[in-house]
Amino acid sequence: MKLIQLQILKNTIDSQLELFSKPKSFKEYYEDETYGRTGNQEVYFECFTLRNQLLDYALVCKNWFQYVSINYFNAHYLAYNSRNNQYLSKIKESIFSLFQVANIKELFFFDTDYHKSIGTALEHIRKLTSLERINLHTVNYELATEINRTFPHLKLQLVLIDYIMEDFSFSNLDSIEFVHMDINDLAREIIYDGPGFELDFSIFDRWRVNSMFLEYDEACGGGVYHISYSKLFQIQTLRYLTIDKVDHVNASELVDSINDHLVRLKISVLFSGFSLEEEDNVSYVDDEESKEYCNMCDNMYNHKTEIISTHRLSHWVDFCSKLATNKTLEKLSLSNYCKAHVIKSQDVTQISYLLSQSLTSNNTLKSLAISCYVLDEAFFQSLSQYKSINSLKLYDLTQLHLQFLCAALKTNNTIQYLNISSYADPHQKEAFAEFLTSLDDNNTLSEIKVAILFEEHQLEDFIPENLRSNHHVVYKEFLQYRQLYVRRDVKNKQ
């Protein structure tokens, strides 16, 4: 009878597995994230809060209480509150607590203070006698190395915030499963010597970094121009890399980003640099707002010559040639760094053609995000030839490119996920309704993400009545913008 009851309980909870599933380890979280940067503390806090709903099952009887405690409360969330100098969510040593010290196998530890006594944290960890893994999110690098030294048997997955100035190192490398670094405004930590300056990336190599978000100069307050990233691409342990759009990667270094270890890459490219020549006057786009600031030229350093030397079409040829045969990169994002300058039409044609040819040959890349500034109609006409790509995100999407996309998707059977949230137009509702109508014969595209300019109560006007039966809309509102996730019921269409 007891076994039957427990099986009923297991089946009941498993039917809601999406709600009560085990929290992802940091490694799993950053592998799944599109480009590896969200407020993951909030994600984990919400996950553990939802598990409190299991209390109703646990209170049925003693056997159910023990089953829920052992199987669903074996991971613990711990956060340090620097305001009152206390750790939150400490385990209560009571037989009436679902969190039992002896059951905890995985700890999610969010520490937000540089100066908190490390001994207090170590003492708390020491009480968890069945602990197997710690997921540590911290600004305190010394805490990470001390945990590794004190508990060599524990697996450690790290999210480290800010640049390391001290020369810390691990004493037990074999127990380090994953390292992500989230580095903001790196320029404030170093002395910039002008164009040609090279940052020492060896510290990331010593820490065997697997994933990184790197923001070089958040506010450009020091007149910081740009650094080389070639040596960063050479770190063999690095799998997932996002270089924030406040800086760009030289075209001459793009070929280094296509290697045998990077799986996900998100960077900005100075595409207008391909059209820059020494004797040319700089041509601006016909947009007054874009003229207010130019990332390429409004800087204390005169670096036009350097841009020309590091942005030749031959560099793009080399990049595309290497991408065509690459066997590791699965997700690639190339946004346009400077939107104030004109990219010559002949350069757009060549850039688009070379990229299209490489994607036709590539069998590994699954997700592509690319600026429409360097795409022509031929790129979209060849969309079905990019056999491995099932997810497409388009930056800088215009009405013209949306028309190209509509035509291409009518016969496309590879793209399943589409992000067109960069398209914002006063006639957006009419354009999107027409866009959905054009997909009537498409049996593959299952989800579309779009930013919207109108209120939630206007959603009924967004999708035509004749299409509502097989389109499910999820509305999400953020601080500065609104988004829709439109899920198409393609199974019913087949």
Coordinates of C-alpha atoms in Angstrom, one line a residue:
M1 CA 0.0 0.0 0.0
K2 CA 2.9 2.4 0.9
L3 CA 4.5 1.8 -2.5
I4 CA 1.3 2.5 -4.3
Q5 CA 0.8 5.7 -2.4
L6 CA 4.3 6.9 -3.2
Q7 CA 3.8 6.0 -6.9
I8 CA 0.6 8.0 -7.0
L9 CA 2.4 11.0 -5.4
K10 CA 5.3 10.7 -7.8
N11 CA 2.9 10.6 -10.8
T12 CA 1.0 13.6 -9.4
I13 CA 4.1 15.7 -9.0
D14 CA 5.7 14.5 -12.2
S15 CA 2.6 15.7 -14.1
Q16 CA 3.7 19.2 -13.0
L17 CA 7.4 18.7 -13.6
E18 CA 7.9 22.0 -15.3
L19 CA 6.8 23.7 -12.1
F20 CA 8.6 21.5 -9.6
S21 CA 11.6 20.2 -11.6
K22 CA 15.1 20.3 -10.0
P23 CA 16.8 23.7 -10.4
K24 CA 19.4 23.7 -13.2
S25 CA 23.0 23.8 -12.2
F26 CA 24.9 27.0 -13.3
K27 CA 26.5 25.0 -16.1
E28 CA 23.1 23.8 -17.4
Y29 CA 21.7 27.4 -17.0
Y30 CA 24.4 29.1 -19.0
E31 CA 24.4 26.3 -21.6
D32 CA 20.7 26.9 -22.2
E33 CA 20.7 30.7 -22.1
T34 CA 20.6 32.2 -25.6
Y35 CA 23.7 34.3 -24.9
G36 CA 24.4 33.8 -21.3
R37 CA 23.3 36.8 -19.3
T38 CA 20.2 37.3 -17.2
G39 CA 19.5 38.0 -13.6
N40 CA 19.9 34.4 -12.6
Q41 CA 19.5 35.1 -8.8
E42 CA 15.9 36.0 -9.4
V43 CA 15.4 33.0 -11.6
Y44 CA 16.6 30.6 -8.9
F45 CA 14.8 32.4 -6.1
E46 CA 11.5 32.0 -8.0
C47 CA 12.3 28.4 -8.7
F48 CA 12.7 27.6 -5.0
T49 CA 9.7 29.7 -4.0
L50 CA 7.5 27.6 -6.4
R51 CA 8.6 24.5 -4.5
N52 CA 6.8 25.7 -1.4
Q53 CA 3.6 24.6 -3.2
L54 CA 4.7 21.0 -2.6
L55 CA 3.8 21.6 1.1
D56 CA 0.2 20.5 0.5
Y57 CA 1.5 17.0 -0.6
A58 CA 4.0 16.8 2.2
L59 CA 1.3 17.3 4.9
V60 CA -0.8 14.3 3.8
C61 CA 1.1 11.9 5.9
K62 CA 4.5 11.1 7.3
N63 CA 5.6 8.9 4.3
W64 CA 4.6 11.6 1.9
F65 CA 6.5 14.2 4.0
Q66 CA 9.7 12.1 3.9
Y67 CA 9.3 11.4 0.1
V68 CA 8.9 15.1 -0.7
S69 CA 11.7 16.1 1.5
I70 CA 14.2 13.6 0.1
N71 CA 13.3 13.9 -3.5
Y72 CA 12.3 17.6 -4.0
F73 CA 14.0 19.5 -1.2
N74 CA 17.6 18.1 -1.7
A75 CA 18.8 21.4 -3.3
H76 CA 19.0 24.5 -1.1
Y77 CA 19.1 28.3 -2.0
L78 CA 21.3 30.5 0.2
A79 CA 21.8 34.2 -0.3
Y80 CA 23.7 36.8 1.7
N81 CA 22.0 40.1 2.6
S82 CA 24.7 42.7 2.9
R83 CA 22.3 45.2 4.4
N84 CA 21.8 43.3 7.7
N85 CA 24.9 41.2 7.5
Q86 CA 23.0 37.9 7.5
Y87 CA 22.5 34.9 5.4
L88 CA 19.0 34.3 4.1
S89 CA 17.3 30.9 3.9
K90 CA 19.4 29.1 6.4
I91 CA 18.2 25.6 7.0
K92 CA 16.2 25.3 10.2
E93 CA 17.5 22.3 12.2
S94 CA 14.0 20.8 12.9
I95 CA 12.3 17.5 12.2
F96 CA 9.4 19.6 10.9
S97 CA 11.4 21.2 8.1
L98 CA 11.2 19.9 4.6
F99 CA 14.8 21.0 4.2
Q100 CA 16.8 18.5 6.2
V101 CA 20.5 18.9 6.5
A102 CA 21.2 15.3 5.7
N103 CA 19.2 15.5 2.5
I104 CA 20.9 18.5 0.9
K105 CA 23.0 17.4 -2.0
E106 CA 23.3 20.7 -4.0
L107 CA 23.7 24.3 -2.8
F108 CA 22.9 27.4 -4.7
F109 CA 24.9 30.1 -2.9
F110 CA 24.5 33.8 -3.9
D111 CA 27.1 35.9 -2.0
T112 CA 27.1 39.7 -2.8
D113 CA 29.7 41.1 -0.4
Y114 CA 33.5 41.4 -0.7
H115 CA 34.2 41.7 3.0
K116 CA 31.9 39.1 4.6
S117 CA 33.7 36.7 6.9
I118 CA 34.6 33.7 4.8
G119 CA 34.7 31.6 7.9
T120 CA 30.9 32.0 8.4
A121 CA 30.2 30.7 4.9
L122 CA 32.6 27.7 5.3
E123 CA 30.9 26.8 8.6
H124 CA 27.5 26.8 7.0
I125 CA 28.8 24.5 4.2
R126 CA 30.4 22.2 6.7
K127 CA 27.0 21.4 8.3
L128 CA 25.7 20.0 5.0
T129 CA 27.2 16.5 5.4
S130 CA 25.6 15.0 2.2
L131 CA 26.5 17.9 0.0
E132 CA 27.9 17.0 -3.5
R133 CA 27.9 20.3 -5.4
I134 CA 28.0 24.0 -4.8
N135 CA 26.8 26.6 -7.4
L136 CA 28.5 29.8 -6.2
H137 CA 27.6 33.2 -7.5
T138 CA 30.0 35.7 -5.9
V139 CA 32.0 38.9 -6.2
N140 CA 34.5 37.5 -3.7
Y141 CA 37.1 35.5 -5.6
E142 CA 38.9 34.6 -2.4
L143 CA 35.7 32.8 -1.2
A144 CA 35.7 30.7 -4.3
T145 CA 39.3 29.6 -3.9
E146 CA 38.9 28.9 -0.2
I147 CA 35.8 26.7 -0.7
N148 CA 37.8 24.8 -3.3
R149 CA 40.8 24.4 -0.9
T150 CA 38.7 23.5 2.2
F151 CA 36.3 21.1 0.5
P152 CA 38.3 19.4 -2.3
H153 CA 35.6 16.6 -2.7
L154 CA 32.8 19.1 -3.6
K155 CA 32.1 19.8 -7.2
L156 CA 32.1 23.6 -7.8
Q157 CA 30.3 25.6 -10.4
L158 CA 31.0 29.3 -10.4
V159 CA 29.6 32.6 -11.5
L160 CA 32.2 35.3 -10.8
I161 CA 31.4 39.0 -11.0
D162 CA 33.9 41.7 -12.0
Y163 CA 37.5 41.5 -13.1
I164 CA 40.1 39.8 -11.0
M165 CA 42.9 42.0 -9.9
E166 CA 44.5 39.6 -7.4
D167 CA 46.3 36.5 -8.5
F168 CA 43.9 33.9 -7.0
S169 CA 44.1 30.3 -8.2
F170 CA 42.4 27.0 -7.5
S171 CA 44.2 24.3 -5.5
N172 CA 41.9 21.5 -6.7
L173 CA 41.2 22.0 -10.4
D174 CA 39.6 18.6 -10.9
S175 CA 36.6 19.6 -8.8
I176 CA 35.9 22.7 -10.9
E177 CA 33.0 21.8 -13.2
F178 CA 32.2 25.2 -14.7
V179 CA 33.3 28.9 -14.5
H180 CA 31.3 31.8 -15.9
M181 CA 32.6 35.4 -15.5
D182 CA 30.4 38.5 -15.7
I183 CA 32.6 41.5 -16.2
N184 CA 31.2 45.0 -16.3
D185 CA 33.0 48.2 -17.3
L186 CA 36.4 46.6 -17.5
A187 CA 38.0 49.9 -18.5
R188 CA 37.7 51.3 -15.0
E189 CA 40.1 48.6 -13.7
I190 CA 42.9 49.1 -16.2
I191 CA 45.1 51.8 -17.7
Y192 CA 44.4 52.4 -21.4
D193 CA 47.4 53.4 -23.5
G194 CA 45.6 54.3 -26.8
P195 CA 45.0 52.4 -30.1
G196 CA 46.8 49.1 -30.2
F197 CA 46.4 48.6 -26.5
E198 CA 46.2 44.9 -25.6
L199 CA 44.5 43.6 -22.4
D200 CA 46.1 40.7 -20.5
F201 CA 43.6 37.9 -20.8
S202 CA 45.9 35.3 -19.2
I203 CA 44.0 35.5 -15.9
F204 CA 40.9 34.0 -17.6
D205 CA 43.1 31.2 -19.0
R206 CA 44.4 30.4 -15.5
W207 CA 40.8 30.3 -14.1
R208 CA 39.8 27.9 -17.0
V209 CA 36.8 30.1 -17.9
N210 CA 34.1 28.3 -19.8
S211 CA 31.6 31.2 -20.2
M212 CA 31.9 35.0 -20.2
F213 CA 30.0 38.2 -20.6
L214 CA 32.5 41.0 -21.2
E215 CA 31.7 44.7 -21.2
Y216 CA 34.8 46.7 -21.9
D217 CA 33.7 50.3 -21.3
E218 CA 30.2 50.8 -20.0
A219 CA 30.1 54.6 -20.1
C220 CA 33.1 55.4 -22.3
G221 CA 34.0 57.9 -19.5
G222 CA 37.7 57.6 -20.0
G223 CA 37.7 58.2 -23.8
V224 CA 38.4 54.5 -24.2
Y225 CA 38.3 53.5 -27.8
H226 CA 38.7 49.8 -28.4
I227 CA 40.8 46.8 -27.6
S228 CA 41.9 43.6 -29.4
Y229 CA 40.1 40.4 -28.5
S230 CA 42.2 38.0 -30.5
K231 CA 43.9 36.4 -27.5
L232 CA 40.6 36.0 -25.7
F233 CA 39.4 33.8 -28.6
Q234 CA 42.5 31.6 -28.0
I235 CA 41.5 30.5 -24.5
Q236 CA 40.8 26.8 -25.1
T237 CA 38.3 26.3 -22.2
L238 CA 36.1 29.1 -23.4
R239 CA 32.8 27.8 -24.8
Y240 CA 30.3 30.7 -24.5
L241 CA 31.3 34.3 -25.1
T242 CA 29.3 37.6 -25.3
I243 CA 31.2 40.8 -25.9
D244 CA 28.9 43.6 -25.2
K245 CA 27.9 46.0 -28.0
V246 CA 29.7 48.9 -26.4
D247 CA 32.8 47.6 -28.3
H248 CA 33.3 45.7 -31.5
V249 CA 35.6 43.0 -32.7
N250 CA 38.0 43.9 -35.6
A251 CA 37.2 42.2 -38.8
S252 CA 40.8 41.0 -38.9
E253 CA 40.1 39.1 -35.7
L254 CA 36.9 37.5 -36.8
V255 CA 38.7 34.5 -38.2
D256 CA 40.2 33.8 -34.7
S257 CA 36.6 33.6 -33.3
I258 CA 35.9 30.6 -35.5
N259 CA 37.9 27.8 -33.7
D260 CA 37.5 24.3 -32.3
H261 CA 36.2 25.3 -28.9
L262 CA 33.7 28.2 -29.0
V263 CA 30.1 26.9 -29.1
R264 CA 28.2 30.2 -28.7
L265 CA 29.4 33.7 -29.8
K266 CA 27.7 37.1 -29.6
I267 CA 29.7 40.1 -30.8
S268 CA 29.3 43.4 -32.7
V269 CA 31.1 44.1 -36.0
L270 CA 32.0 47.5 -37.5
F271 CA 30.4 46.7 -40.9
S272 CA 30.7 50.3 -42.1
G273 CA 34.5 49.9 -41.7
F274 CA 34.5 47.7 -44.8
S275 CA 33.3 50.8 -46.8
L276 CA 35.8 53.2 -45.3
E277 CA 38.7 54.4 -47.5
E278 CA 41.5 56.8 -46.6
E279 CA 40.6 59.4 -49.2
D280 CA 36.9 59.2 -48.6
N281 CA 34.7 61.7 -46.8
V282 CA 32.7 59.8 -44.2
S283 CA 29.1 59.3 -45.5
Y284 CA 26.3 59.4 -42.9
V285 CA 22.9 57.7 -43.2
D286 CA 20.0 59.9 -43.9
D287 CA 18.8 59.9 -40.3
E288 CA 19.2 62.9 -38.0
E289 CA 19.0 60.8 -34.8
S290 CA 21.9 58.6 -36.0
K291 CA 24.0 61.6 -36.6
E292 CA 24.0 62.6 -32.9
Y293 CA 26.7 60.0 -32.1
C294 CA 29.1 58.0 -34.1
N295 CA 30.8 55.0 -32.4
M296 CA 33.4 54.9 -35.1
C297 CA 34.6 58.5 -35.2
D298 CA 33.5 60.5 -32.1
N299 CA 36.4 59.6 -30.0
M300 CA 39.5 61.3 -28.6
Y301 CA 41.7 59.1 -30.8
N302 CA 42.0 59.6 -34.6
H303 CA 41.9 55.9 -35.6
K304 CA 40.6 56.0 -39.2
T305 CA 43.8 54.4 -40.6
E306 CA 43.6 51.6 -38.0
I307 CA 40.0 50.9 -38.9
I308 CA 40.8 50.6 -42.6
S309 CA 43.7 48.3 -41.9
T310 CA 41.6 46.0 -39.7
H311 CA 38.4 46.0 -41.9
R312 CA 39.2 44.7 -45.3
L313 CA 36.8 42.6 -47.3
S314 CA 39.6 40.0 -47.4
H315 CA 39.1 39.6 -43.6
W316 CA 35.4 38.8 -44.2
V317 CA 36.3 36.3 -46.9
D318 CA 38.6 34.5 -44.4
F319 CA 35.9 34.5 -41.7
C320 CA 33.3 33.1 -44.0
S321 CA 35.6 30.5 -45.4
K322 CA 36.4 29.2 -42.0
L323 CA 32.8 29.4 -40.8
A324 CA 31.8 27.2 -43.8
T325 CA 33.7 24.2 -42.4
N326 CA 33.5 24.8 -38.7
K327 CA 32.3 21.9 -36.6
T328 CA 31.8 23.5 -33.1
L329 CA 30.0 26.8 -33.3
E330 CA 26.2 26.4 -32.8
K331 CA 25.0 29.9 -32.1
L332 CA 26.3 33.1 -33.7
S333 CA 25.2 36.7 -33.3
L334 CA 26.7 39.5 -35.3
S335 CA 25.1 42.9 -34.7
N336 CA 26.1 46.1 -36.4
Y337 CA 28.3 48.3 -34.2
C338 CA 27.8 51.7 -35.9
K339 CA 24.5 52.7 -37.6
A340 CA 25.5 56.2 -38.4
H341 CA 27.5 55.5 -41.5
V342 CA 26.6 54.2 -44.9
I343 CA 27.7 50.8 -46.0
K344 CA 28.2 50.9 -49.7
S345 CA 25.7 48.9 -51.7
Q346 CA 28.4 46.9 -53.5
D347 CA 29.9 46.0 -50.1
V348 CA 26.5 44.9 -48.8
T349 CA 26.1 42.6 -51.8
Q350 CA 29.5 41.0 -51.3
I351 CA 29.2 40.6 -47.5
S352 CA 25.7 39.1 -47.9
Y353 CA 26.9 36.7 -50.7
L354 CA 29.9 35.5 -48.8
L355 CA 27.9 34.8 -45.7
S356 CA 25.2 33.0 -47.6
Q357 CA 27.8 30.8 -49.3
S358 CA 29.3 29.8 -45.9
L359 CA 25.9 29.1 -44.3
T360 CA 25.0 26.9 -47.3
S361 CA 28.1 24.7 -46.6
N362 CA 28.0 24.8 -42.8
N363 CA 26.3 21.8 -41.1
T364 CA 26.8 22.8 -37.5
L365 CA 25.3 26.3 -36.9
K366 CA 21.8 26.1 -35.4
S367 CA 21.1 29.7 -34.4
L368 CA 22.0 32.8 -36.3
A369 CA 21.4 36.5 -35.3
I370 CA 22.5 39.0 -37.9
S371 CA 22.1 42.7 -38.8
C372 CA 20.0 43.4 -41.9
Y373 CA 22.3 46.3 -42.7
V374 CA 24.5 43.7 -44.5
L375 CA 21.8 41.5 -46.0
D376 CA 20.3 41.7 -49.5
E377 CA 17.4 39.9 -51.1
A378 CA 19.6 37.1 -52.3
F379 CA 20.4 36.1 -48.7
F380 CA 16.7 35.5 -47.9
Q381 CA 16.1 33.7 -51.2
S382 CA 18.8 31.2 -50.1
L383 CA 17.2 30.7 -46.6
S384 CA 16.1 27.2 -47.3
Q385 CA 19.7 26.2 -48.2
Y386 CA 20.9 26.9 -44.7
K387 CA 20.0 23.4 -43.6
S388 CA 21.3 23.4 -40.1
I389 CA 19.8 26.7 -39.0
N390 CA 16.5 26.4 -37.2
S391 CA 16.6 29.7 -35.2
L392 CA 16.9 33.2 -36.9
K393 CA 17.1 36.6 -35.3
L394 CA 17.2 39.7 -37.4
Y395 CA 18.7 43.0 -36.1
D396 CA 17.8 46.3 -37.7
L397 CA 14.8 44.8 -39.5
T398 CA 13.1 47.2 -42.0
Q399 CA 9.9 47.0 -44.0
L400 CA 11.8 46.0 -47.1
H401 CA 13.7 43.1 -45.3
L402 CA 10.4 42.0 -43.8
Q403 CA 9.0 41.6 -47.3
F404 CA 12.1 39.6 -48.3
L405 CA 11.5 37.4 -45.2
C406 CA 7.8 36.9 -46.0
A407 CA 8.6 35.6 -49.5
A408 CA 11.4 33.3 -48.2
L409 CA 9.3 31.7 -45.4
K410 CA 6.5 30.7 -47.7
T411 CA 8.6 27.8 -48.9
N412 CA 11.1 27.4 -46.0
N413 CA 11.1 24.2 -44.0
T414 CA 14.1 24.7 -41.7
I415 CA 13.4 27.8 -39.5
Q416 CA 11.4 27.0 -36.4
Y417 CA 12.1 30.0 -34.2
L418 CA 12.1 33.6 -35.5
N419 CA 12.9 36.8 -33.6
I420 CA 11.9 40.0 -35.4
S421 CA 11.7 42.1 -32.3
S422 CA 14.0 44.8 -33.9
Y423 CA 11.1 45.7 -36.2
A424 CA 9.3 48.8 -34.9
D425 CA 7.1 50.7 -37.2
P426 CA 3.9 52.9 -36.8
H427 CA 2.1 50.5 -39.2
Q428 CA 3.4 47.5 -37.3
K429 CA 0.0 45.9 -36.6
E430 CA -0.9 45.9 -40.3
A431 CA 2.5 44.6 -41.4
F432 CA 2.5 41.8 -38.8
A433 CA -1.0 40.7 -39.7
E434 CA 0.0 40.5 -43.3
F435 CA 3.2 38.7 -42.3
L436 CA 1.2 36.0 -40.4
T437 CA -1.2 35.6 -43.3
S438 CA 1.7 35.0 -45.7
L439 CA 2.8 32.0 -43.5
D440 CA -0.4 30.0 -44.3
D441 CA 1.6 27.4 -46.2
N442 CA 4.5 27.2 -43.7
N443 CA 4.4 24.1 -41.6
T444 CA 7.7 24.6 -39.8
L445 CA 7.8 28.0 -38.1
S446 CA 6.5 27.4 -34.6
E447 CA 7.4 30.5 -32.6
I448 CA 7.8 34.2 -33.4
K449 CA 9.1 36.9 -31.1
V450 CA 8.2 40.5 -31.8
A451 CA 8.4 43.8 -29.9
I452 CA 5.2 45.8 -30.0
L453 CA 4.4 49.4 -29.8
F454 CA 0.8 49.1 -28.5
E455 CA -1.0 48.1 -25.3
E456 CA -2.0 44.6 -24.2
H457 CA -5.8 45.4 -24.7
Q458 CA -5.1 46.0 -28.4
L459 CA -3.8 42.4 -29.0
E460 CA -7.1 41.3 -30.6
D461 CA -6.2 43.6 -33.5
F462 CA -2.7 42.2 -33.8
I463 CA -3.7 38.8 -35.1
P464 CA -6.5 38.5 -37.7
E465 CA -9.6 36.6 -36.5
N466 CA -9.1 33.9 -39.1
L467 CA -5.7 33.1 -37.7
R468 CA -6.4 33.0 -34.0
S469 CA -7.3 29.3 -33.8
N470 CA -3.7 28.2 -34.5
H471 CA -1.8 31.1 -33.0
H472 CA -1.3 31.3 -29.2
V473 CA -0.1 34.7 -27.9
V474 CA 2.0 35.2 -24.8
Y475 CA 2.4 38.9 -23.8
K476 CA 5.4 40.0 -21.7
E477 CA 6.0 43.5 -20.5
F478 CA 9.4 44.7 -19.4
L479 CA 10.7 48.0 -18.0
Q480 CA 11.2 49.7 -21.3
Y481 CA 9.4 47.6 -23.9
R482 CA 6.7 45.0 -24.6
Q483 CA 7.1 41.7 -26.4
L484 CA 4.9 39.1 -27.8
Y485 CA 5.7 35.4 -28.2
V486 CA 3.4 34.1 -31.0
R487 CA 3.3 30.3 -31.0
R488 CA 1.9 28.7 -34.1
D489 CA 0.2 25.3 -33.9
V490 CA 2.0 23.8 -36.9
K491 CA 1.1 20.2 -36.0
N492 CA -2.6 20.9 -36.8
K493 CA -1.6 22.3 -40.1
Q494 CA 0.3 19.3 -41.3

